[in-house]
mmCIF file of C-alpha atoms in Angstrom:
data_model
loop_
_atom_site.group_PDB
_atom_site.id
_atom_site.type_symbol
_atom_site.label_atom_id
_atom_site.label_comp_id
_atom_site.label_asym_id
_atom_site.label_seq_id
_atom_site.Cartn_x
_atom_site.Cartn_y
_atom_site.Cartn_z
ATOM 1 C CA UNK A 18 0.000 0.000 0.000
ATOM 2 C CA UNK A 19 1.330 3.395 -0.932
ATOM 3 C CA UNK A 20 1.336 6.542 1.124
ATOM 4 C CA UNK A 21 -0.232 8.946 -1.398
ATOM 5 C CA UNK A 22 0.051 12.015 0.817
ATOM 6 C CA UNK A 23 1.550 14.763 -1.375
ATOM 7 C CA UNK A 24 2.518 16.672 1.787
ATOM 8 C CA UNK A 25 4.609 13.785 3.087
ATOM 9 C CA UNK A 26 6.944 14.748 5.913
ATOM 10 C CA UNK A 27 10.175 13.289 7.170
ATOM 11 C CA UNK A 28 9.875 11.741 10.611
ATOM 12 C CA UNK A 29 12.056 9.739 12.940
ATOM 13 C CA UNK A 30 10.669 6.722 14.752
ATOM 14 C CA UNK A 31 11.964 3.733 16.655
ATOM 15 C CA UNK A 32 14.247 3.546 19.653
ATOM 16 C CA UNK A 33 13.272 2.281 23.096
ATOM 17 C CA UNK A 34 13.257 5.653 24.832
ATOM 18 C CA UNK A 35 9.497 6.138 24.500
ATOM 19 C CA UNK A 36 8.266 2.577 24.914
ATOM 20 C CA UNK A 37 5.640 2.299 27.634
ATOM 21 C CA UNK A 38 7.194 -0.443 29.787
ATOM 22 C CA UNK A 39 3.990 -1.289 31.624
ATOM 23 C CA UNK A 40 0.386 -2.057 30.698
ATOM 24 C CA UNK A 41 -1.556 1.011 29.523
ATOM 25 C CA UNK A 42 -4.803 1.745 27.687
ATOM 26 C CA UNK A 43 -4.106 4.482 25.142
ATOM 27 C CA UNK A 44 -6.876 4.892 22.554
ATOM 28 C CA UNK A 45 -5.548 6.149 19.203
ATOM 29 C CA UNK A 46 -7.883 8.001 16.852
ATOM 30 C CA UNK A 47 -7.315 7.695 13.090
ATOM 31 C CA UNK A 48 -6.502 10.359 10.514
ATOM 32 C CA UNK A 49 -8.543 10.142 7.304
ATOM 33 C CA UNK A 50 -6.483 9.940 4.105
ATOM 34 C CA UNK A 51 -7.688 9.699 0.495
ATOM 35 C CA UNK A 52 -6.116 6.778 -1.395
ATOM 36 C CA UNK A 53 -6.718 7.068 -5.110
ATOM 37 C CA UNK A 54 -10.095 8.018 -6.563
ATOM 38 C CA UNK A 55 -12.481 5.871 -4.570
ATOM 39 C CA UNK A 56 -10.770 4.585 -1.424
ATOM 40 C CA UNK A 57 -10.614 6.476 1.865
ATOM 41 C CA UNK A 58 -8.474 5.037 4.644
ATOM 42 C CA UNK A 59 -8.165 5.576 8.378
ATOM 43 C CA UNK A 60 -4.476 5.928 9.287
ATOM 44 C CA UNK A 61 -3.610 4.668 12.785
ATOM 45 C CA UNK A 62 0.204 4.583 12.489
ATOM 46 C CA UNK A 63 2.114 6.802 12.368
ATOM 47 C CA UNK A 64 -0.194 8.648 14.756
ATOM 48 C CA UNK A 65 -0.091 12.024 16.456
ATOM 49 C CA UNK A 66 0.620 10.202 19.696
ATOM 50 C CA UNK A 67 2.618 7.152 18.599
ATOM 51 C CA UNK A 68 4.670 6.056 15.612
ATOM 52 C CA UNK A 69 5.419 2.352 16.138
ATOM 53 C CA UNK A 70 4.241 -0.792 17.895
ATOM 54 C CA UNK A 71 7.136 -3.233 17.908
ATOM 55 C CA UNK A 72 8.329 -3.241 14.291
ATOM 56 C CA UNK A 73 4.855 -2.261 13.005
ATOM 57 C CA UNK A 74 5.387 1.231 11.564
ATOM 58 C CA UNK A 75 2.321 1.935 9.384
ATOM 59 C CA UNK A 76 -1.318 0.876 9.726
ATOM 60 C CA UNK A 77 -4.237 1.823 7.456
ATOM 61 C CA UNK A 78 -7.794 0.524 7.928
ATOM 62 C CA UNK A 79 -10.300 0.885 5.076
ATOM 63 C CA UNK A 80 -13.909 -0.053 4.413
ATOM 64 C CA UNK A 81 -16.245 -1.688 4.325
ATOM 65 C CA UNK A 82 -16.705 0.268 1.074
ATOM 66 C CA UNK A 83 -19.409 -0.456 -1.507
ATOM 67 C CA UNK A 84 -17.449 -0.499 -4.785
ATOM 68 C CA UNK A 85 -19.982 -2.358 -6.918
ATOM 69 C CA UNK A 86 -20.134 0.503 -9.440
ATOM 70 C CA UNK A 87 -16.654 1.913 -8.780
ATOM 71 C CA UNK A 88 -13.106 0.904 -9.734
ATOM 72 C CA UNK A 89 -12.231 0.244 -6.101
ATOM 73 C CA UNK A 90 -8.593 0.287 -5.051
ATOM 74 C CA UNK A 91 -6.346 1.735 -7.751
ATOM 75 C CA UNK A 92 -2.787 2.376 -6.556
ATOM 76 C CA UNK A 93 -0.285 2.889 -9.418
ATOM 77 C CA UNK A 94 3.305 1.576 -9.299
ATOM 78 C CA UNK A 95 5.312 3.092 -6.443
ATOM 79 C CA UNK A 96 8.568 2.230 -4.641
ATOM 80 C CA UNK A 97 9.436 0.789 -1.239
ATOM 81 C CA UNK A 98 12.654 0.086 0.646
ATOM 82 C CA UNK A 99 13.589 -0.979 4.153
ATOM 83 C CA UNK A 100 10.224 -2.500 5.044
ATOM 84 C CA UNK A 101 7.696 -5.280 4.532
ATOM 85 C CA UNK A 102 4.127 -4.623 3.404
ATOM 86 C CA UNK A 103 1.332 -6.771 4.819
ATOM 87 C CA UNK A 104 -1.955 -6.900 2.868
ATOM 88 C CA UNK A 105 -4.912 -8.211 4.873
ATOM 89 C CA UNK A 106 -8.507 -8.402 3.678
ATOM 90 C CA UNK A 107 -11.845 -9.169 5.288
ATOM 91 C CA UNK A 108 -13.840 -8.519 2.092
ATOM 92 C CA UNK A 109 -12.917 -8.095 -1.569
ATOM 93 C CA UNK A 110 -9.805 -8.848 -3.592
ATOM 94 C CA UNK A 111 -6.587 -6.976 -4.376
ATOM 95 C CA UNK A 112 -4.422 -7.703 -7.418
ATOM 96 C CA UNK A 113 -0.725 -7.334 -6.585
ATOM 97 C CA UNK A 114 2.007 -6.794 -9.201
ATOM 98 C CA UNK A 115 5.644 -6.011 -8.453
ATOM 99 C CA UNK A 116 9.018 -5.451 -10.074
ATOM 100 C CA UNK A 117 10.223 -8.986 -9.247
ATOM 101 C CA UNK A 118 7.540 -10.287 -11.633
ATOM 102 C CA UNK A 119 5.092 -11.395 -8.936
ATOM 103 C CA UNK A 120 1.400 -11.402 -9.832
ATOM 104 C CA UNK A 121 -1.154 -12.528 -7.237
ATOM 105 C CA UNK A 122 -4.775 -11.950 -6.283
ATOM 106 C CA UNK A 123 -5.091 -11.630 -2.514
ATOM 107 C CA UNK A 124 -8.418 -12.680 -1.012
ATOM 108 C CA UNK A 125 -9.921 -12.464 2.492
ATOM 109 C CA UNK A 126 -7.788 -13.972 5.268
ATOM 110 C CA UNK A 127 -4.868 -14.636 2.902
ATOM 111 C CA UNK A 128 -1.459 -13.140 3.615
ATOM 112 C CA UNK A 129 0.181 -10.997 0.960
ATOM 113 C CA UNK A 130 3.673 -10.226 2.316
ATOM 114 C CA UNK A 131 6.133 -8.159 0.295
ATOM 115 C CA UNK A 132 9.694 -7.682 1.543
ATOM 116 C CA UNK A 133 11.121 -4.618 -0.167
ATOM 117 C CA UNK A 134 14.661 -5.002 1.155
ATOM 118 C CA UNK A 135 16.998 -2.740 -0.795
ATOM 119 C CA UNK A 136 14.379 -1.769 -3.413
ATOM 120 C CA UNK A 137 11.107 -2.865 -5.002
ATOM 121 C CA UNK A 138 8.111 -1.280 -6.700
ATOM 122 C CA UNK A 139 4.553 -2.573 -6.910
ATOM 123 C CA UNK A 140 0.961 -1.713 -7.741
ATOM 124 C CA UNK A 141 -2.320 -2.662 -6.072
ATOM 125 C CA UNK A 142 -5.744 -2.646 -7.656
ATOM 126 C CA UNK A 143 -9.171 -4.133 -7.383
ATOM 127 C CA UNK A 144 -9.637 -6.599 -10.264
ATOM 128 C CA UNK A 145 -11.860 -5.371 -13.087
ATOM 129 C CA UNK A 146 -14.498 -7.878 -12.008
ATOM 130 C CA UNK A 147 -14.575 -7.569 -8.222
ATOM 131 C CA UNK A 148 -16.734 -8.197 -5.168
ATOM 132 C CA UNK A 149 -19.179 -5.529 -4.058
ATOM 133 C CA UNK A 150 -17.410 -4.708 -0.787
ATOM 134 C CA UNK A 151 -13.798 -3.888 0.017
ATOM 135 C CA UNK A 152 -12.640 -4.049 3.635
ATOM 136 C CA UNK A 153 -9.202 -4.594 5.039
ATOM 137 C CA UNK A 154 -5.958 -3.264 6.453
ATOM 138 C CA UNK A 155 -2.576 -2.421 4.992
ATOM 139 C CA UNK A 156 0.436 -2.478 7.280
ATOM 140 C CA UNK A 157 4.202 -1.973 7.138
ATOM 141 C CA UNK A 158 6.848 -3.744 9.190
ATOM 142 C CA UNK A 159 10.223 -2.014 9.567
ATOM 143 C CA UNK A 160 13.239 -4.153 8.684
ATOM 144 C CA UNK A 161 16.159 -4.118 11.140
ATOM 145 C CA UNK A 162 19.517 -2.851 9.917
ATOM 146 C CA UNK A 163 20.935 -6.360 9.484
ATOM 147 C CA UNK A 164 18.213 -7.281 6.971
ATOM 148 C CA UNK A 165 17.090 -4.037 5.370
ATOM 149 C CA UNK A 166 19.111 -4.636 2.195
ATOM 150 C CA UNK A 167 17.942 -8.200 1.556
ATOM 151 C CA UNK A 168 16.782 -9.199 -1.914
ATOM 152 C CA UNK A 169 13.177 -8.144 -2.581
ATOM 153 C CA UNK A 170 10.567 -10.911 -2.589
ATOM 154 C CA UNK A 171 6.823 -11.522 -2.428
ATOM 155 C CA UNK A 172 5.025 -14.251 -0.483
ATOM 156 C CA UNK A 173 1.402 -15.311 -0.822
ATOM 157 C CA UNK A 174 0.116 -17.604 1.937
ATOM 158 C CA UNK A 175 -3.540 -18.612 1.408
ATOM 159 C CA UNK A 176 -3.587 -20.949 4.424
ATOM 160 C CA UNK A 177 -2.514 -19.715 7.851
ATOM 161 C CA UNK A 178 -2.474 -21.411 11.270
ATOM 162 C CA UNK A 179 -4.842 -20.369 14.051
ATOM 163 C CA UNK A 180 -5.160 -20.323 17.832
ATOM 164 C CA UNK A 181 -8.657 -21.241 19.013
ATOM 165 C CA UNK A 182 -10.687 -20.995 22.209
ATOM 166 C CA UNK A 183 -14.447 -20.992 22.887
ATOM 167 C CA UNK A 184 -15.821 -18.042 20.917
ATOM 168 C CA UNK A 185 -12.380 -17.040 19.531
ATOM 169 C CA UNK A 186 -10.309 -17.793 16.451
ATOM 170 C CA UNK A 187 -6.962 -16.008 16.123
ATOM 171 C CA UNK A 188 -5.376 -16.465 12.696
ATOM 172 C CA UNK A 189 -1.617 -15.904 12.964
ATOM 173 C CA UNK A 190 -0.660 -13.521 10.159
ATOM 174 C CA UNK A 191 2.975 -12.914 11.076
ATOM 175 C CA UNK A 192 5.267 -14.094 13.859
ATOM 176 C CA UNK A 193 4.164 -16.292 16.743
ATOM 177 C CA UNK A 194 1.129 -16.307 19.060
ATOM 178 C CA UNK A 195 0.712 -18.837 21.883
ATOM 179 C CA UNK A 196 3.226 -21.189 20.262
ATOM 180 C CA UNK A 197 1.630 -21.015 16.806
ATOM 181 C CA UNK A 198 3.784 -19.510 14.041
ATOM 182 C CA UNK A 199 2.888 -17.994 10.665
ATOM 183 C CA UNK A 200 4.712 -19.213 7.525
ATOM 184 C CA UNK A 201 5.382 -15.565 6.604
ATOM 185 C CA UNK A 202 9.034 -14.487 6.841
ATOM 186 C CA UNK A 203 9.701 -12.315 9.910
ATOM 187 C CA UNK A 204 12.941 -10.492 10.706
ATOM 188 C CA UNK A 205 12.217 -9.376 14.290
ATOM 189 C CA UNK A 206 10.336 -10.897 17.259
ATOM 190 C CA UNK A 207 6.814 -9.933 16.213
ATOM 191 C CA UNK A 208 3.175 -10.951 16.116
ATOM 192 C CA UNK A 209 0.231 -10.047 13.926
ATOM 193 C CA UNK A 210 -3.052 -11.910 14.352
ATOM 194 C CA UNK A 211 -6.588 -11.597 13.013
ATOM 195 C CA UNK A 212 -9.058 -12.273 15.841
ATOM 196 C CA UNK A 213 -12.711 -13.162 15.325
ATOM 197 C CA UNK A 214 -14.999 -13.176 18.346
ATOM 198 C CA UNK A 215 -18.483 -14.645 18.569
ATOM 199 C CA UNK A 216 -21.217 -12.590 20.182
ATOM 200 C CA UNK A 217 -20.912 -13.020 23.945
ATOM 201 C CA UNK A 218 -17.369 -14.393 23.906
ATOM 202 C CA UNK A 219 -15.378 -13.550 27.051
ATOM 203 C CA UNK A 220 -11.816 -14.846 26.759
ATOM 204 C CA UNK A 221 -8.213 -14.189 27.753
ATOM 205 C CA UNK A 222 -5.522 -14.385 25.080
ATOM 206 C CA UNK A 223 -1.947 -15.324 26.123
ATOM 207 C CA UNK A 224 0.664 -12.621 25.443
ATOM 208 C CA UNK A 225 4.454 -12.224 25.687
ATOM 209 C CA UNK A 226 5.470 -9.980 28.619
ATOM 210 C CA UNK A 227 8.417 -8.519 26.642
ATOM 211 C CA UNK A 228 6.285 -7.400 23.678
ATOM 212 C CA UNK A 229 4.395 -4.149 23.320
ATOM 213 C CA UNK A 230 0.917 -4.511 21.829
ATOM 214 C CA UNK A 231 -1.956 -2.693 20.173
ATOM 215 C CA UNK A 232 -5.388 -3.856 19.002
ATOM 216 C CA UNK A 233 -7.028 -2.529 15.835
ATOM 217 C CA UNK A 234 -10.817 -2.873 15.739
ATOM 218 C CA UNK A 235 -11.993 -4.041 12.317
ATOM 219 C CA UNK A 236 -15.748 -4.584 12.841
ATOM 220 C CA UNK A 237 -18.418 -5.259 15.447
ATOM 221 C CA UNK A 238 -18.527 -4.320 19.122
ATOM 222 C CA UNK A 239 -15.675 -5.469 21.332
ATOM 223 C CA UNK A 240 -14.220 -4.554 24.704
ATOM 224 C CA UNK A 241 -10.436 -4.866 25.035
ATOM 225 C CA UNK A 242 -9.082 -4.929 28.596
ATOM 226 C CA UNK A 243 -12.214 -3.113 29.739
ATOM 227 C CA UNK A 244 -12.088 -0.457 26.977
ATOM 228 C CA UNK A 245 -14.765 -0.383 24.228
ATOM 229 C CA UNK A 246 -12.932 -0.151 20.887
ATOM 230 C CA UNK A 247 -14.910 1.039 17.863
ATOM 231 C CA UNK A 248 -14.139 -0.106 14.305
ATOM 232 C CA UNK A 249 -11.373 1.987 12.767
ATOM 233 C CA UNK A 250 -9.722 2.841 16.082
ATOM 234 C CA UNK A 251 -6.724 1.275 17.809
ATOM 235 C CA UNK A 252 -5.925 0.700 21.479
ATOM 236 C CA UNK A 253 -2.242 0.830 22.447
ATOM 237 C CA UNK A 254 -1.542 -1.512 25.363
ATOM 238 C CA UNK A 255 2.142 -1.017 26.265
ATOM 239 C CA UNK A 256 4.324 -3.862 27.578
ATOM 240 C CA UNK A 257 4.338 -6.146 30.598
ATOM 241 C CA UNK A 258 1.225 -8.196 29.836
ATOM 242 C CA UNK A 259 0.936 -11.973 29.996
ATOM 243 C CA UNK A 260 -2.675 -12.064 28.810
ATOM 244 C CA UNK A 261 -5.346 -9.853 27.300
ATOM 245 C CA UNK A 262 -9.021 -9.819 28.250
ATOM 246 C CA UNK A 263 -11.392 -9.693 25.256
ATOM 247 C CA UNK A 264 -15.188 -9.504 25.335
ATOM 248 C CA UNK A 265 -17.560 -9.373 22.383
ATOM 249 C CA UNK A 266 -20.907 -7.578 22.526
ATOM 250 C CA UNK A 267 -21.663 -8.703 18.958
ATOM 251 C CA UNK A 268 -19.784 -10.761 16.414
ATOM 252 C CA UNK A 269 -16.536 -8.794 16.151
ATOM 253 C CA UNK A 270 -13.164 -8.777 14.410
ATOM 254 C CA UNK A 271 -9.890 -7.346 15.716
ATOM 255 C CA UNK A 272 -6.229 -7.307 14.722
ATOM 256 C CA UNK A 273 -3.577 -7.861 17.392
ATOM 257 C CA UNK A 274 -0.234 -6.206 16.577
ATOM 258 C CA UNK A 275 2.833 -6.571 18.754
ATOM 259 C CA UNK A 276 6.514 -7.240 19.036
ATOM 260 C CA UNK A 277 9.688 -6.431 20.893
ATOM 261 C CA UNK A 278 10.135 -2.634 20.966
ATOM 262 C CA UNK A 279 12.196 -1.628 17.947
ATOM 263 C CA UNK A 280 15.587 -0.359 19.122
ATOM 264 C CA UNK A 281 16.778 1.468 16.007
ATOM 265 C CA UNK A 282 15.764 4.999 15.095
ATOM 266 C CA UNK A 283 14.285 5.177 11.596
ATOM 267 C CA UNK A 284 13.514 7.873 9.087
ATOM 268 C CA UNK A 285 10.236 7.300 7.260
ATOM 269 C CA UNK A 286 9.352 9.431 4.239
ATOM 270 C CA UNK A 287 6.624 8.648 1.731
ATOM 271 C CA UNK A 288 7.072 4.918 0.975
ATOM 272 C CA UNK A 289 10.627 4.483 2.218
ATOM 273 C CA UNK A 290 12.233 3.636 5.539
ATOM 274 C CA UNK A 291 15.902 4.540 5.926
ATOM 275 C CA UNK A 292 18.455 5.664 8.471
ATOM 276 C CA UNK A 293 19.493 9.086 7.172
ATOM 277 C CA UNK A 294 18.054 11.997 5.238
ATOM 278 C CA UNK A 295 20.751 11.446 2.588
ATOM 279 C CA UNK A 296 19.598 7.861 2.105
ATOM 280 C CA UNK A 297 16.011 9.024 1.568
ATOM 281 C CA UNK A 298 17.157 11.692 -0.901
ATOM 282 C CA UNK A 299 19.104 9.055 -2.851
ATOM 283 C CA UNK A 300 16.034 6.797 -2.986
ATOM 284 C CA UNK A 301 13.951 9.668 -4.330
ATOM 285 C CA UNK A 302 16.489 10.406 -7.062
ATOM 286 C CA UNK A 303 16.674 6.730 -8.030
ATOM 287 C CA UNK A 304 12.890 6.447 -8.286
ATOM 288 C CA UNK A 305 12.438 9.624 -10.305
ATOM 289 C CA UNK A 306 15.286 8.625 -12.658
ATOM 290 C CA UNK A 307 13.864 5.136 -13.169
ATOM 291 C CA UNK A 308 16.759 3.202 -11.674
ATOM 292 C CA UNK A 309 17.110 0.676 -8.836
ATOM 293 C CA UNK A 310 13.409 0.053 -8.067
ATOM 294 C CA UNK A 311 12.644 -1.868 -11.241
ATOM 295 C CA UNK A 312 9.512 -1.858 -13.387
ATOM 296 C CA UNK A 313 6.002 -3.100 -12.676
ATOM 297 C CA UNK A 314 4.872 -4.784 -15.888
ATOM 298 C CA UNK A 315 1.214 -5.153 -16.834
ATOM 299 C CA UNK A 316 -0.206 -2.160 -14.962
ATOM 300 C CA UNK A 317 -2.241 0.157 -17.183
ATOM 301 C CA UNK A 318 -1.013 3.567 -16.097
ATOM 302 C CA UNK A 319 1.955 5.697 -15.130
ATOM 303 C CA UNK A 320 3.915 5.245 -11.895
ATOM 304 C CA UNK A 321 3.458 7.644 -9.010
ATOM 305 C CA UNK A 322 5.904 10.563 -8.826
ATOM 306 C CA UNK A 323 7.602 11.077 -5.464
ATOM 307 C CA UNK A 324 6.789 14.186 -3.436
ATOM 308 C CA UNK A 325 9.446 16.838 -2.942
ATOM 309 C CA UNK A 326 11.647 16.540 0.100
ATOM 310 C CA UNK A 327 10.954 19.226 2.712
ATOM 311 C CA UNK A 328 13.406 22.162 2.817
ATOM 312 C CA UNK A 329 13.948 21.898 6.574
ATOM 313 C CA UNK A 330 16.427 19.489 8.187
ATOM 314 C CA UNK A 331 15.224 16.437 10.075
ATOM 315 C CA UNK A 332 14.680 16.838 13.825
ATOM 316 C CA UNK A 333 14.686 13.467 15.629
ATOM 317 C CA UNK A 334 11.729 13.043 17.989
ATOM 318 C CA UNK A 335 11.721 9.360 18.877
ATOM 319 C CA UNK A 336 8.839 6.903 18.952
ATOM 320 C CA UNK A 337 6.194 9.417 20.032
ATOM 321 C CA UNK A 338 5.610 13.059 19.182
#
């Protein structure tokens, strides 16, 4: 998923200095962003109050949108580096193309995982013949320094393992939850899980005390650790938890995001994650000159131009504003 904000700003995130090292309940409100002609997303990370949860550095929630008579998602070719993109759907389909030659249609509860490494470009679009509704989340995972220049690759995992309990199914998207591990490639201690709750479910989900966590509400009415969480909002939970209380007041769906707090400070600008302003400037030049990031073949349209870099120097501010 691209960040299409033409007023993109440099920001620094990561580092352990601002990790909440104890359980908290910090409700994050989204910022509305237009994505293409017909898709509006709710951006939860980076947020005015918090930039990362573990290695999770970017979270958009969109839909459910009625796109029966619309083109749906239409994101032209754009570049990435230093991160993984995670495509996750509850309704609809997304056609993925990238500069490694990958072509895949991602459907509900299937993992589309793209590791950009040193450089990749891709496009995302609703197929010409598509389902009426589009609903899902797009997320980025920051790559640690030791792996941020790996070869680019795309993984499509239609079948994922799950943790179950009465009234709960937790599909493990990335990393490990309660001893169950996703087949998706992970480069840091991390977890991403899609949780479905039946109406009336009242359960406790095992957690890792050393991870920090957040819960994104996708649909329905749920209470997370005593806090009602509405669809499109996210509850940051801090660290130090061994379990999480979940209660459903209707059929509900959540996403659990967590991981060890990310130690490195990162610079995130547009669709790139780097370590210096010079590195970001080099990536912008390479993209605009048509080098390094490759070509997305088969997409009917021009690639996205990169926004201008801001004239002011970067001022590090850590994990929170």
